[in-house]
Short mmCIF file of C-alpha atoms in Angstrom, two decimals:
data_model
loop_
_atom_site.label_atom_id
_atom_site.label_comp_id
_atom_site.label_asym_id
_atom_site.label_seq_id
_atom_site.Cartn_x
_atom_site.Cartn_y
_atom_site.Cartn_z
CA MET A 1 -13.90 19.17 43.58
CA GLU A 2 -11.00 18.47 45.56
CA ASN A 3 -9.73 15.86 43.12
CA ILE A 4 -9.78 18.43 40.83
CA SER A 5 -8.09 20.79 42.24
CA GLU A 6 -5.70 18.21 43.31
CA THR A 7 -5.07 18.21 39.46
CA ASN A 8 -4.59 21.46 39.05
CA LYS A 9 -2.14 21.40 42.09
CA ASP A 10 -0.32 18.68 39.69
CA ILE A 11 0.18 21.06 36.49
CA ASN A 12 1.95 23.28 38.83
CA ASN A 13 3.95 20.92 40.32
CA LYS A 14 5.41 19.07 37.33
CA ASP A 15 6.20 22.52 35.50
CA ILE A 16 3.98 22.02 32.35
CA ASN A 17 3.56 25.29 31.09
CA THR A 18 0.52 26.33 30.16
CA ASN A 19 1.81 28.66 27.90
CA SER A 20 2.17 27.83 24.68
CA ARG A 21 3.57 31.55 23.79
CA LYS A 22 6.50 30.98 26.13
CA ASN A 23 7.60 26.41 24.31
CA GLY A 24 5.15 25.60 22.68
CA VAL A 25 4.64 22.91 20.69
CA LYS A 26 1.88 22.71 17.49
CA ILE A 27 -0.65 19.94 18.18
CA VAL A 28 -3.56 19.18 15.48
CA ALA A 29 -6.53 17.15 18.04
CA PHE A 30 -9.27 15.69 15.37
CA LEU A 31 -11.97 15.16 18.58
CA CYS A 32 -15.75 13.17 17.25
CA ASN A 33 -18.71 15.15 17.79
CA TRP A 34 -20.64 13.53 20.16
CA CYS A 35 -18.09 12.41 22.69
CA SER A 36 -14.77 13.63 23.26
CA TYR A 37 -15.51 16.97 21.52
CA ALA A 38 -18.16 16.68 24.20
CA GLY A 39 -15.12 15.98 27.29
CA ALA A 40 -13.16 18.40 25.69
CA ASP A 41 -16.19 21.22 26.80
CA SER A 42 -17.05 19.74 30.26
CA ALA A 43 -12.84 19.97 31.08
CA GLY A 44 -13.02 23.69 30.32
CA THR A 45 -16.17 24.07 31.50
CA SER A 46 -15.28 22.64 35.32
CA ARG A 47 -11.89 24.75 34.83
CA LEU A 48 -9.27 21.85 34.78
CA ARG A 49 -6.18 24.04 33.08
CA GLN A 50 -4.77 22.15 29.77
CA PRO A 51 -1.77 23.35 28.18
CA GLU A 52 -2.45 25.66 25.48
CA ASP A 53 -1.19 24.13 22.45
CA ILE A 54 -4.04 21.76 21.27
CA ARG A 55 -6.15 23.81 17.67
CA ILE A 56 -8.82 21.64 17.94
CA ILE A 57 -10.94 20.49 14.97
CA ARG A 58 -14.19 19.11 15.57
CA VAL A 59 -15.81 15.90 13.51
CA PRO A 60 -18.92 14.49 12.93
CA CYS A 61 -16.68 11.19 13.88
CA SER A 62 -13.96 9.40 14.69
CA GLY A 63 -14.40 7.13 11.79
CA ARG A 64 -14.76 9.88 9.73
CA ILE A 65 -10.72 10.94 10.17
CA ASN A 66 -8.56 10.05 6.99
CA PRO A 67 -5.00 8.90 7.68
CA LEU A 68 -4.56 11.29 5.53
CA PHE A 69 -5.84 14.32 7.78
CA VAL A 70 -2.90 13.43 9.94
CA LEU A 71 -0.27 12.58 7.75
CA LYS A 72 -0.50 15.66 6.19
CA ALA A 73 -1.21 18.20 9.74
CA LEU A 74 2.19 16.15 9.90
CA THR A 75 4.33 16.93 7.04
CA GLN A 76 3.16 19.85 6.74
CA GLY A 77 4.25 21.65 9.91
CA ALA A 78 2.15 19.95 12.93
CA ASP A 79 5.09 18.96 15.91
CA GLY A 80 1.70 16.41 17.04
CA VAL A 81 -1.35 14.59 15.73
CA LEU A 82 -4.23 14.12 18.70
CA VAL A 83 -7.18 11.46 17.39
CA SER A 84 -9.76 10.90 20.32
CA GLY A 85 -13.03 9.47 19.69
CA CYS A 86 -15.66 7.29 21.42
CA HIS A 87 -14.93 4.59 23.57
CA PRO A 88 -15.08 1.19 21.54
CA ASN A 89 -18.59 0.16 21.79
CA ASP A 90 -20.07 3.16 22.43
CA CYS A 91 -20.12 4.93 19.10
CA HIS A 92 -22.76 7.49 17.84
CA TYR A 93 -23.10 5.49 14.70
CA SER A 94 -22.20 2.21 16.73
CA ASP A 95 -19.48 1.19 14.92
CA GLY A 96 -17.50 3.90 13.08
CA ASN A 97 -14.27 3.88 15.72
CA PHE A 98 -14.11 0.26 15.26
CA TYR A 99 -13.12 1.15 11.65
CA ALA A 100 -10.94 4.11 13.29
CA ARG A 101 -9.44 1.81 15.41
CA ARG A 102 -8.31 -0.36 12.38
CA ARG A 103 -6.84 2.28 10.22
CA LEU A 104 -5.19 3.81 13.03
CA GLU A 105 -3.46 1.88 14.16
CA ILE A 106 -2.28 1.20 10.81
CA LEU A 107 -1.40 4.62 10.81
CA LYS A 108 0.61 4.04 14.05
CA GLU A 109 2.42 1.19 13.16
CA PHE A 110 2.97 2.97 9.32
CA LEU A 111 4.40 6.50 10.52
CA PRO A 112 8.48 5.22 11.95
CA VAL A 113 8.92 4.23 7.73
CA ILE A 114 9.00 7.46 6.74
CA GLY A 115 10.61 8.71 9.49
CA ILE A 116 8.57 10.79 12.03
CA ASP A 117 8.58 9.42 14.94
CA GLU A 118 5.24 7.96 15.74
CA ARG A 119 4.76 9.06 19.55
CA ARG A 120 4.01 12.71 17.20
CA PHE A 121 0.77 10.76 16.87
CA SER A 122 -1.66 8.80 19.01
CA TYR A 123 -5.55 8.12 19.73
CA GLN A 124 -7.40 7.78 22.38
CA TRP A 125 -11.30 6.93 23.29
CA VAL A 126 -12.71 9.85 25.76
CA SER A 127 -16.36 10.25 26.72
CA ALA A 128 -18.46 13.49 27.75
CA SER A 129 -18.31 12.75 30.96
CA GLU A 130 -13.86 12.48 30.51
CA GLY A 131 -12.95 15.72 31.14
CA GLN A 132 -10.53 14.66 33.49
CA LYS A 133 -9.46 12.12 31.23
CA TRP A 134 -9.42 14.75 28.41
CA GLN A 135 -7.03 17.04 30.87
CA LYS A 136 -4.77 14.33 31.12
CA VAL A 137 -4.59 12.68 27.96
CA VAL A 138 -3.46 16.69 26.92
CA ILE A 139 -0.88 17.68 29.36
CA ASN A 140 0.46 14.15 28.79
CA PHE A 141 0.41 14.21 24.67
CA VAL A 142 1.86 17.61 25.08
CA LYS A 143 4.52 16.63 27.58
CA ARG A 144 5.86 14.45 25.09
CA ILE A 145 5.43 16.24 22.35
CA ARG A 146 7.38 18.63 23.85
CA GLU A 147 10.52 16.41 25.24
CA ILE A 148 10.28 15.44 21.17
CA GLN A 149 11.20 18.92 19.97
CA GLY A 150 13.70 19.36 22.56
CA MET B 1 12.32 -15.16 -32.68
CA GLN B 2 12.48 -16.92 -29.33
CA GLN B 3 10.95 -21.99 -30.29
CA GLU B 4 7.88 -22.29 -28.75
CA ASN B 5 7.89 -23.87 -26.23
CA SER B 6 5.54 -26.26 -24.11
CA VAL B 7 3.67 -23.94 -22.13
CA GLU B 8 2.86 -21.85 -25.14
CA LYS B 9 1.80 -24.79 -26.59
CA LYS B 10 -0.73 -25.98 -23.61
CA LEU B 11 -1.79 -22.13 -23.44
CA LYS B 12 -2.52 -21.34 -27.34
CA GLU B 13 -4.81 -24.93 -27.59
CA LYS B 14 -6.31 -23.56 -24.08
CA ILE B 15 -7.47 -20.50 -25.75
CA ARG B 16 -8.65 -22.24 -28.87
CA GLU B 17 -10.22 -24.53 -26.85
CA VAL B 18 -12.78 -22.34 -24.78
CA PHE B 19 -12.51 -18.96 -27.12
CA ASP B 20 -15.84 -19.16 -28.38
CA GLY B 21 -17.15 -18.08 -25.19
CA PHE B 22 -14.86 -14.42 -24.86
CA GLU B 23 -15.37 -11.22 -26.48
CA LEU B 24 -11.72 -10.28 -25.69
CA VAL B 25 -8.56 -12.75 -24.53
CA ILE B 26 -5.67 -10.18 -23.48
CA GLY B 27 -1.81 -12.43 -22.81
CA TYR B 28 1.51 -11.00 -23.97
CA SER B 29 2.77 -10.84 -27.50
CA GLN B 30 6.31 -10.38 -28.74
CA SER B 31 8.27 -6.95 -28.62
CA LYS B 32 10.40 -5.40 -30.56
CA ILE B 33 12.59 -4.96 -28.04
CA PRO B 34 14.90 -6.98 -26.73
CA LEU B 35 13.77 -8.59 -22.84
CA LYS B 36 10.63 -6.69 -22.79
CA VAL B 37 6.86 -8.15 -24.41
CA ASN B 38 3.53 -6.54 -25.27
CA PRO B 39 0.47 -6.88 -24.24
CA LEU B 40 -1.85 -8.84 -26.69
CA PHE B 41 -4.97 -7.58 -27.42
CA ILE B 42 -7.34 -10.81 -28.58
CA LYS B 43 -10.42 -10.27 -30.52
CA GLY B 44 -10.25 -12.75 -33.22
CA LYS B 45 -9.55 -16.74 -33.56
CA GLU B 46 -6.23 -16.05 -35.51
CA GLU B 47 -4.89 -13.88 -33.67
CA ILE B 48 -4.04 -16.51 -31.11
CA ASP B 49 -1.00 -17.18 -32.98
CA GLY B 50 0.65 -14.21 -31.46
CA LEU B 51 1.08 -15.63 -27.62
CA ILE B 52 4.04 -16.26 -26.13
CA PHE B 53 4.53 -16.93 -22.43
CA ASN B 54 8.50 -17.25 -20.87
CA LYS B 55 10.07 -16.00 -18.46
CA LEU B 56 10.07 -11.62 -19.86
CA CYS B 57 6.07 -11.47 -19.23
CA ILE B 58 6.99 -9.32 -16.21
CA ASN B 59 3.61 -7.12 -16.90
CA ASN B 60 0.55 -7.81 -14.88
CA LEU B 61 -1.95 -7.98 -17.41
CA ALA B 62 -4.41 -7.54 -14.61
CA THR B 63 -4.38 -4.04 -14.69
CA TYR B 64 -6.77 -4.22 -17.60
CA SER B 65 -9.64 -6.15 -15.82
CA TYR B 66 -11.29 -3.38 -13.59
CA ALA B 67 -11.22 -0.72 -16.60
CA LEU B 68 -12.71 -3.04 -19.51
CA SER B 69 -14.90 -5.55 -17.46
CA ASN B 70 -16.59 -1.45 -17.75
CA GLU B 71 -16.01 -0.26 -21.07
CA LEU B 72 -17.17 -4.41 -22.69
CA LYS B 73 -20.45 -6.38 -22.50
CA GLY B 74 -19.09 -10.02 -22.75
CA LYS B 75 -16.94 -12.40 -21.57
CA ILE B 76 -12.75 -11.26 -20.53
CA GLY B 77 -10.25 -13.56 -20.53
CA ILE B 78 -6.97 -12.91 -19.14
CA VAL B 79 -3.51 -14.62 -19.07
CA LEU B 80 -1.67 -14.25 -15.90
CA LYS B 81 0.79 -15.30 -13.82
CA PRO B 82 0.01 -16.97 -10.12
CA CYS B 83 1.20 -13.81 -8.30
CA ASP B 84 -1.29 -11.67 -10.57
CA ALA B 85 -4.35 -14.12 -10.44
CA ARG B 86 -4.41 -12.38 -6.70
CA SER B 87 -5.09 -9.23 -7.89
CA VAL B 88 -7.88 -10.41 -9.79
CA SER B 89 -9.09 -12.38 -7.08
CA GLN B 90 -8.75 -9.18 -4.74
CA LEU B 91 -10.64 -7.25 -7.04
CA ILE B 92 -13.59 -10.12 -6.77
CA SER B 93 -13.95 -10.28 -3.72
CA GLU B 94 -14.21 -6.09 -3.25
CA GLU B 95 -17.05 -6.73 -5.70
CA LEU B 96 -15.14 -4.83 -8.21
CA LEU B 97 -15.49 -7.66 -10.75
CA ASN B 98 -17.71 -9.96 -11.90
CA LYS B 99 -16.55 -13.66 -11.28
CA ASP B 100 -19.21 -14.66 -14.52
CA ARG B 101 -17.71 -12.48 -16.55
CA VAL B 102 -14.06 -11.79 -15.98
CA LYS B 103 -11.81 -15.22 -15.98
CA SER B 104 -7.80 -15.98 -15.54
CA ILE B 105 -6.08 -18.67 -16.90
CA VAL B 106 -3.62 -18.69 -14.71
CA VAL B 107 0.38 -20.17 -16.02
CA GLY B 108 2.20 -21.60 -14.04
CA CYS B 109 4.86 -19.71 -13.62
CA ALA B 110 9.53 -20.35 -13.95
CA GLY B 111 10.24 -17.12 -12.08
CA ILE B 112 10.20 -13.72 -14.40
CA LEU B 113 13.18 -11.84 -15.06
CA ASP B 114 13.23 -8.01 -14.20
CA TYR B 115 15.08 -5.85 -17.75
CA LYS B 116 15.66 -3.53 -14.48
CA LYS B 117 17.97 -5.15 -12.98
CA ILE B 118 19.50 -5.55 -16.58
CA TYR B 119 19.87 -3.05 -18.51
CA LYS B 120 21.38 -1.93 -14.07
CA GLU B 121 23.98 -4.70 -14.63
CA ILE B 122 25.41 -3.77 -18.23
CA GLY B 123 25.56 -0.51 -18.03
CA GLY B 124 22.47 0.59 -19.88
CA LEU B 125 24.69 0.03 -23.15
CA LYS B 126 22.11 -0.41 -25.93
CA ILE B 127 20.77 -4.68 -26.67
CA ILE B 128 21.07 -5.78 -29.87
CA SER B 129 19.42 -9.78 -28.97
CA ALA B 130 19.08 -11.12 -26.58
CA ASP B 131 18.18 -14.97 -25.53
CA ILE B 132 17.82 -16.41 -22.67
CA LYS B 133 18.70 -20.53 -22.37
CA ASP B 134 17.94 -22.52 -19.24
CA GLU B 135 19.70 -20.35 -16.49
CA GLN B 136 21.44 -17.74 -18.22
CA ILE B 137 21.50 -14.58 -20.14
CA ILE B 138 23.01 -14.22 -23.29
CA ILE B 139 22.62 -10.40 -24.74
CA ASP B 140 24.64 -8.60 -27.85
CA THR B 141 25.29 -5.07 -27.45
CA ILE B 142 26.89 -3.18 -29.54
CA ASP B 143 30.57 -3.69 -28.16
CA GLU B 144 30.16 -6.58 -26.24
CA SER B 145 28.55 -9.70 -25.16
CA PHE B 146 27.60 -10.23 -22.20
CA THR B 147 26.19 -13.96 -20.38
CA LEU B 148 24.21 -13.35 -16.88
CA GLU B 149 23.77 -15.69 -14.48
CA ALA B 150 19.53 -15.70 -14.40
CA LYS B 151 19.43 -15.82 -10.90
CA ASN B 152 20.52 -12.64 -9.73
CA PHE B 153 18.21 -10.84 -12.01
CA TYR B 154 14.68 -12.18 -11.17
CA ALA B 155 11.95 -9.81 -9.84
CA GLY B 156 12.15 -9.07 -6.38
CA LYS B 157 8.51 -10.61 -5.51
CA CYS B 158 9.40 -14.06 -7.38
CA TYR B 159 12.54 -14.21 -4.38
CA SER B 160 10.14 -14.49 -2.09
CA CYS B 161 7.25 -16.93 -4.17
CA LYS B 162 5.09 -19.46 -2.70
CA ILE B 163 2.42 -20.54 -5.46
CA TYR B 164 4.08 -19.98 -8.94
CA ASP B 165 2.87 -23.54 -9.67
CA ASN B 166 -0.20 -23.24 -7.01
CA PRO B 167 -2.19 -19.65 -7.88
CA PRO B 168 -4.70 -19.27 -4.81
CA TYR B 169 -7.24 -18.37 -7.24
CA TYR B 170 -7.59 -19.32 -11.10
CA ASP B 171 -10.46 -20.59 -13.21
CA GLU B 172 -7.72 -22.39 -15.78
CA PHE B 173 -5.18 -23.29 -14.48
CA ILE B 174 -1.99 -24.54 -17.59
CA GLU B 175 0.70 -26.14 -15.19
CA ASN B 176 4.82 -25.21 -16.92
CA GLU B 177 7.13 -28.04 -16.69
CA SER B 178 10.00 -25.80 -15.92
CA LYS B 179 9.29 -24.52 -12.25
CA LEU B 180 10.63 -21.61 -10.39
CA ASN B 181 14.08 -22.51 -8.72
CA ILE B 182 15.70 -19.87 -6.91
CA GLU B 183 17.25 -19.61 -2.99
CA GLN B 184 13.96 -18.10 -1.39
CA GLU B 185 14.19 -15.32 0.94
CA ASN B 186 11.96 -14.13 4.44
CA GLU B 187 8.72 -12.09 2.08
CA TYR B 188 9.53 -8.93 4.04
CA GLU B 189 13.36 -9.23 4.50
CA ASP B 190 14.22 -5.69 3.39
CA VAL B 191 12.04 -3.50 5.09
CA GLU B 192 12.87 -5.17 8.67
CA LYS B 193 16.25 -4.39 7.60
CA PHE B 194 14.78 -0.29 6.64
CA GLU B 195 13.18 0.26 9.66
CA LYS B 196 16.25 -0.36 11.66
CA LEU B 197 17.86 2.53 10.34
CA ASN B 198 16.97 5.46 12.36
CA LEU B 199 14.71 8.36 11.91
CA GLU B 200 18.20 11.30 10.11
CA GLU B 201 18.83 7.77 8.39
CA ILE B 202 15.06 7.15 7.12
CA ASN B 203 13.96 10.76 6.04
CA ALA B 204 17.54 11.27 4.34
CA PHE B 205 17.03 8.14 2.04
CA TRP B 206 13.29 9.34 1.24
CA ASP B 207 14.27 13.18 0.09
CA LEU B 208 16.58 11.87 -2.05
CA GLN B 209 14.12 9.32 -3.64
CA PHE B 210 11.26 11.32 -3.52
CA GLY B 211 13.04 13.94 -4.49
CA LYS B 212 12.76 12.56 -8.72
CA CYS B 213 9.59 12.36 -8.71
CA ILE B 214 8.12 13.96 -11.14
CA ARG B 215 3.94 12.91 -11.08
CA CYS B 216 3.70 11.25 -13.78
CA TYR B 217 1.22 9.13 -12.42
CA ALA B 218 2.47 6.22 -13.82
CA CYS B 219 2.22 4.13 -10.88
CA ARG B 220 -1.07 5.02 -9.57
CA ASN B 221 -2.34 4.15 -13.40
CA ILE B 222 -0.12 1.12 -13.93
CA CYS B 223 -1.76 -0.64 -10.65
CA PRO B 224 -4.77 -3.46 -11.33
CA LEU B 225 -6.02 -2.46 -7.43
CA GLU B 226 -6.55 1.99 -8.29
CA ILE B 227 -9.68 1.60 -9.69
CA CYS B 228 -9.72 5.64 -8.93
CA ARG B 229 -8.06 7.14 -11.56
CA ASP B 230 -10.70 10.63 -12.55
CA LYS B 231 -11.83 10.71 -8.71
CA CYS B 232 -8.07 10.46 -7.00
CA ILE B 233 -7.90 13.40 -4.32
CA ALA B 234 -4.35 14.13 -6.20
CA GLN B 235 -5.63 15.99 -8.60
CA LEU B 236 -8.94 17.10 -6.62
CA ASP B 237 -9.22 21.13 -7.19
CA VAL B 238 -11.64 21.17 -3.59
CA PRO B 239 -10.08 19.74 -1.40
CA HIS B 240 -6.69 20.97 -2.20
CA TRP B 241 -4.82 17.62 -1.14
CA GLN B 242 -2.22 19.06 -2.94
CA SER B 243 -0.34 21.06 -5.52
CA GLN B 244 1.54 21.32 -9.20
CA LYS B 245 4.80 21.14 -7.34
CA ILE B 246 7.29 19.15 -8.76
CA ASN B 247 8.87 18.28 -4.98
CA SER B 248 9.88 16.09 -2.82
CA ALA B 249 7.12 16.58 0.13
CA GLU B 250 4.48 16.59 -2.90
CA GLY B 251 6.42 13.19 -4.27
CA LYS B 252 5.90 11.93 -0.56
CA PHE B 253 2.97 12.87 -0.36
CA PHE B 254 0.92 11.59 -3.22
CA GLN B 255 2.95 8.18 -2.55
CA LEU B 256 0.64 8.08 0.86
CA ILE B 257 -2.66 8.88 -0.89
CA ARG B 258 -1.47 5.77 -2.68
CA VAL B 259 0.15 3.80 -0.01
CA PHE B 260 -3.42 4.25 2.25
CA HIS B 261 -5.41 3.42 -1.17
CA LEU B 262 -4.31 -0.22 -0.93
CA ALA B 263 -3.42 -0.76 2.47
CA GLY B 264 -5.04 -4.31 2.68
CA ARG B 265 -5.27 -4.80 -0.57
CA CYS B 266 -2.22 -4.43 -2.06
CA THR B 267 -1.06 -7.46 -3.78
CA GLU B 268 2.81 -6.79 -4.02
CA CYS B 269 2.95 -7.03 -8.23
CA GLY B 270 5.62 -4.54 -8.24
CA GLU B 271 4.47 -2.64 -10.98
CA CYS B 272 4.46 0.57 -9.60
CA GLU B 273 7.85 0.26 -8.75
CA ARG B 274 8.56 -1.04 -12.51
CA VAL B 275 7.11 1.67 -14.10
CA CYS B 276 8.27 4.58 -11.92
CA PRO B 277 10.63 6.04 -15.09
CA ALA B 278 12.15 7.45 -11.86
CA ASN B 279 13.18 4.26 -10.21
CA ILE B 280 12.25 5.15 -6.60
CA GLN B 281 11.75 2.06 -4.58
CA ILE B 282 8.39 2.36 -4.11
CA MET B 283 7.18 -1.08 -2.77
CA LYS B 284 9.27 -0.71 0.68
CA LEU B 285 6.03 1.63 1.75
CA MET B 286 3.61 -0.79 0.07
CA LYS B 287 5.23 -4.01 1.71
CA LYS B 288 5.62 -1.97 5.00
CA VAL B 289 1.60 -1.82 4.97
CA ASN B 290 1.58 -4.82 4.01
CA LYS B 291 3.52 -6.98 7.00
CA ASP B 292 1.38 -4.83 9.13
CA VAL B 293 -1.51 -6.21 8.57
CA LEU B 294 -0.63 -9.37 8.30
CA LYS B 295 0.46 -9.39 11.75
CA LEU B 296 -2.40 -7.15 13.17
CA PHE B 297 -5.44 -9.00 11.15
CA ASN B 298 -3.37 -12.14 9.68
CA TYR B 299 -4.51 -11.33 6.48
CA ARG B 300 -3.13 -11.94 2.66
CA PRO B 301 -4.40 -9.94 0.03
CA GLY B 302 -5.62 -11.65 -2.50
CA TYR B 303 -5.85 -15.88 -1.07
CA ASN B 304 -9.24 -15.69 -0.58
CA LEU B 305 -12.52 -14.97 -1.97
CA ASP B 306 -14.35 -14.61 1.23
CA GLU B 307 -12.75 -12.55 2.87
CA LYS B 308 -13.72 -8.66 3.50
CA PRO B 309 -9.84 -6.70 3.68
CA PRO B 310 -9.10 -6.04 7.12
CA LEU B 311 -10.22 -1.92 7.02
CA LEU B 312 -13.23 -2.75 5.54
CA THR B 313 -14.27 -4.16 8.41
CA PHE B 314 -13.78 -4.68 12.04
CA LYS B 315 -13.98 -6.53 15.50
CA ASN B 316 -15.26 -5.89 19.38
CA VAL B 317 -12.32 -7.24 19.87
CA GLU B 318 -8.92 -6.93 18.74
CA LYS B 319 -6.76 -9.05 19.87
CA ASN B 320 -3.68 -7.69 18.03
CA ILE B 321 -4.01 -4.29 18.96
CA LYS B 322 -2.66 -2.67 21.83
CA GLU B 323 -3.82 0.80 22.04
CA GLU B 324 -1.68 3.26 24.15
CA GLU B 325 -2.43 4.62 27.56
CA LEU B 326 -2.07 8.27 27.55
CA ILE B 327 -2.96 8.35 31.31
#
């Protein structure tokens, strides 16, 4: 438990505002049902504080995510998009995230050419037991998007 | 009417020789409009005389391959340039075409002139006649006549062409005595230059470009690899991906749909940009993705029948992908 409370202290020290109403940004997160969604859930049940700027959309698998989902969100007003799935080799459907990795990497490389900052998009691997990792990912990603927003 | 050149003669001979097995052969024919050619659908032997092949044959006839191979039952022959053969090869490698029913008759290429570039140069004057002699284009308009150096008016893809007499895929190959003879540029030079601009400049550029888009869908319909047509998500009601509004955001999003449908598949024939009535520089987007696909997966669409398109397959360990850590 010590570890967790330390991270919580960390948030306060670094002055990450968890209240999105104040200087919040809008971030859409696509989480796979089997790992990352459960990971985010476990972060919640273990009461790890996170910024509230993230809106989570649950998808069956990271392989379900069409790059156009991300582009649609970004062109329609989302400040950032986060995609998270099972670690490679751990996919519930055995290879969905391998396909996703290739697509999303192409997407990430492509974003600057149509005038979108590539830092607004990230894909991560978070497993069901990694509540703490999820917290860190969210904190860092929100921080980065807030920096871009200025 | 231009004089018959030696390639045309060889092409006609070849087609006469093999015609009996085919239900349809698609080639080029003379158009009444100067600097343009028409596609020719040959169903009987007597129509073979109408065939031509010269520096104006810019159309990619592979566009017809998928639709016609579904419609017709017999064998289809298509006259292709080496670069167009890539499109057929890509479709075959994706198992969208049957190798035994669609035969490519590839003709060696001496470079293709882009009529859009010529129109721009002469300022849109009405052309009465055009003649191409070696490396010179002689154009008569109502008011004045022009003599243009051909080397400045080739299609964009010709400047980085390495396969003009060495097609990656063919059933019949007809060699051309005249060869492509222009200074070669780096394949992705223009994309690299474009990438160096900052985001504001890029946004301003695309706003201007896609502000012109009327979404006629010509780019999609001409594309040899976009075989979705009726199933295109841009025209679906549920889910409603795109509204019918005409503005730069919608135009841009339609192109993004195309880009990701063609990621790792686009053979860079440049037809989408050629048919665009608003002259939008679409190929920049297509080339950017192809550049990344080459960098990440070392894959060029349309060169190898046995290789699977990179986004339809995967490796457990991706050497070239560096995943970003957010912790």
